[in-house]
GROMACS .gro file of C-alpha atoms in nm:
model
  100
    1UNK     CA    1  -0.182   0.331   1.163
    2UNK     CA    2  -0.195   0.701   1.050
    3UNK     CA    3  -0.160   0.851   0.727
    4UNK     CA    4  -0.060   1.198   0.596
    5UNK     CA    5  -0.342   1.371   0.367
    6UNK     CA    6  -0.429   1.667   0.224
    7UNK     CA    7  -0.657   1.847   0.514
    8UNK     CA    8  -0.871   2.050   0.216
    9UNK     CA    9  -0.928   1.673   0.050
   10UNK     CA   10  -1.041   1.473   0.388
   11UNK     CA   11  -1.309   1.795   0.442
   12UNK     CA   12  -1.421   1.836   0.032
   13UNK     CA   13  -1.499   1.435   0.076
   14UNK     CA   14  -1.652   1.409   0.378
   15UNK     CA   15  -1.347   1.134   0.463
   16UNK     CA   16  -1.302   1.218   0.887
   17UNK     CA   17  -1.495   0.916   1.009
   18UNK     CA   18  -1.235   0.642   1.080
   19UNK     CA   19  -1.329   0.246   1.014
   20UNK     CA   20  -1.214   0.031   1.238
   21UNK     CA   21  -1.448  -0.269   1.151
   22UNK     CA   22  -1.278  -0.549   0.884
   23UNK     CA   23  -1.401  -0.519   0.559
   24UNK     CA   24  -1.582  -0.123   0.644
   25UNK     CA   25  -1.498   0.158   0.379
   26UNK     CA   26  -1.504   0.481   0.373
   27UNK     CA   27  -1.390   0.739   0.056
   28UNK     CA   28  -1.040   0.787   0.254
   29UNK     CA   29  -0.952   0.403   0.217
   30UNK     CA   30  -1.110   0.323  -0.135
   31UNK     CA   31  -0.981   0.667  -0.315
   32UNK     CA   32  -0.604   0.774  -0.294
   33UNK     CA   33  -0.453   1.087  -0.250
   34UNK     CA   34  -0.130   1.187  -0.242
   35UNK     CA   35   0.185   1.316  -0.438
   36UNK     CA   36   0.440   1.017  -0.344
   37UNK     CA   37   0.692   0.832  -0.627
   38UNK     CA   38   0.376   0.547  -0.694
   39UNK     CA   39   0.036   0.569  -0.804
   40UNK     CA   40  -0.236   0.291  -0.676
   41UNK     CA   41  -0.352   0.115  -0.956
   42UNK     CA   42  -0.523  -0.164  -0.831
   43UNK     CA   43  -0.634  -0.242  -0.468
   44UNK     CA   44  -0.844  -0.537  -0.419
   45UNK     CA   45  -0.938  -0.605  -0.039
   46UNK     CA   46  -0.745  -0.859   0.174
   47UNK     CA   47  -0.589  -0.971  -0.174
   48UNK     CA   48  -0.299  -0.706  -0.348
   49UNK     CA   49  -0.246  -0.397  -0.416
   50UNK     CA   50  -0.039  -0.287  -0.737
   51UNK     CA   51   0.150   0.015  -0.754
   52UNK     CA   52   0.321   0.200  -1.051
   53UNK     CA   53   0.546   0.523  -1.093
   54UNK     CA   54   0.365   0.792  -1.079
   55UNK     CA   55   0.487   1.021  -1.347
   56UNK     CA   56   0.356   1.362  -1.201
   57UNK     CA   57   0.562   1.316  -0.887
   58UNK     CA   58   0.726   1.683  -0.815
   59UNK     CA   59   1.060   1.495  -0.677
   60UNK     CA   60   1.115   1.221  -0.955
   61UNK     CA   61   1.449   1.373  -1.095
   62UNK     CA   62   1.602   1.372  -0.731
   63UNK     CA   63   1.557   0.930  -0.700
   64UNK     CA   64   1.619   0.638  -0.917
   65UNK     CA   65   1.509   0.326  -0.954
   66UNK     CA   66   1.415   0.040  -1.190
   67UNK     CA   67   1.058  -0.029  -1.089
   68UNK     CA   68   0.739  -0.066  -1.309
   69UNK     CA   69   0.555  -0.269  -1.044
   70UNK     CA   70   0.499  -0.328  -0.672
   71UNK     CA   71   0.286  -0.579  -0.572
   72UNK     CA   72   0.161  -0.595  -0.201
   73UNK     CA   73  -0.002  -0.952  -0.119
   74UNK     CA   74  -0.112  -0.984   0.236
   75UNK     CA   75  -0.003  -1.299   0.331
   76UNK     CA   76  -0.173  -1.350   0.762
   77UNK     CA   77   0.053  -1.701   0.792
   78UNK     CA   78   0.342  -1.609   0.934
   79UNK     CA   79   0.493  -2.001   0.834
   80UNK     CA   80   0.318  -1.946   0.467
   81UNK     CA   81   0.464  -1.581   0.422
   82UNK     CA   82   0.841  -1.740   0.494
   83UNK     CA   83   0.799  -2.037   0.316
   84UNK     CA   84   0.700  -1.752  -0.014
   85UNK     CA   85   1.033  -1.560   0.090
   86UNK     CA   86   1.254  -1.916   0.049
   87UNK     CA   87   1.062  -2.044  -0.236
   88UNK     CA   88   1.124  -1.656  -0.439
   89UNK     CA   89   0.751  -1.614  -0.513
   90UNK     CA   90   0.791  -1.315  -0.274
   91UNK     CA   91   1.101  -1.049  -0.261
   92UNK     CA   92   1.063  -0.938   0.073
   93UNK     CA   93   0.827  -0.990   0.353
   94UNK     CA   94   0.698  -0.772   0.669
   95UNK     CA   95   0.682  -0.821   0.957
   96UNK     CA   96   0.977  -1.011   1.009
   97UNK     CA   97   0.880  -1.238   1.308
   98UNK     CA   98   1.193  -1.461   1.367
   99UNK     CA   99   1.161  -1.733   1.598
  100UNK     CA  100   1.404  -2.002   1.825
   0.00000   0.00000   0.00000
């Protein structure tokens, strides 16, 4: 997966080396950067991460919406994450893996 960043950011924190090992950090994946719609505001590992509007986005008068949350919850099962989609606790779901 690749990500867009500020170049002057990834150099000023050192952030180049890439983890590919489960459960390795580095300051790219634990600090955010970027000037999208959402801020993080909590990211616990393998568990959620929680998003809000982020305020001091330059293009928030040109999209609407009624959000004051996302919440991301990595669900592996792909049985368990469709059985969350039917029961409501979960909106939507990706991937999508349908099966005959």
């Amino acid at each position: 997966m690749f990500y867009i960043v500020d170049k002057e950011w990834i150099e000023a924190n050192n952030a180049f080396e890439v983890v590919r090992a489960s459960g390795s950090t580095n300051f790219a994946n634990v600090n955010t950067n970027g000037t999208g719609p959402f801020k993080v505001v909590e990211w616990i590992q393998d568990t959620r991460i929680v998003l809000e509007p982020f305020e001091g986005y330059w293009g928030k008068n040109q999209i609407q919406h009624n959000l004051t949350k996302a919440v991301f919850t990595p669900i592996s099962n792909d049985a368990t994450r469709v059985a969350a989609l039917l029961s409501g606790e979960i909106d939507l779901m990706y991937p999508f893996r349908f099966r005959m």
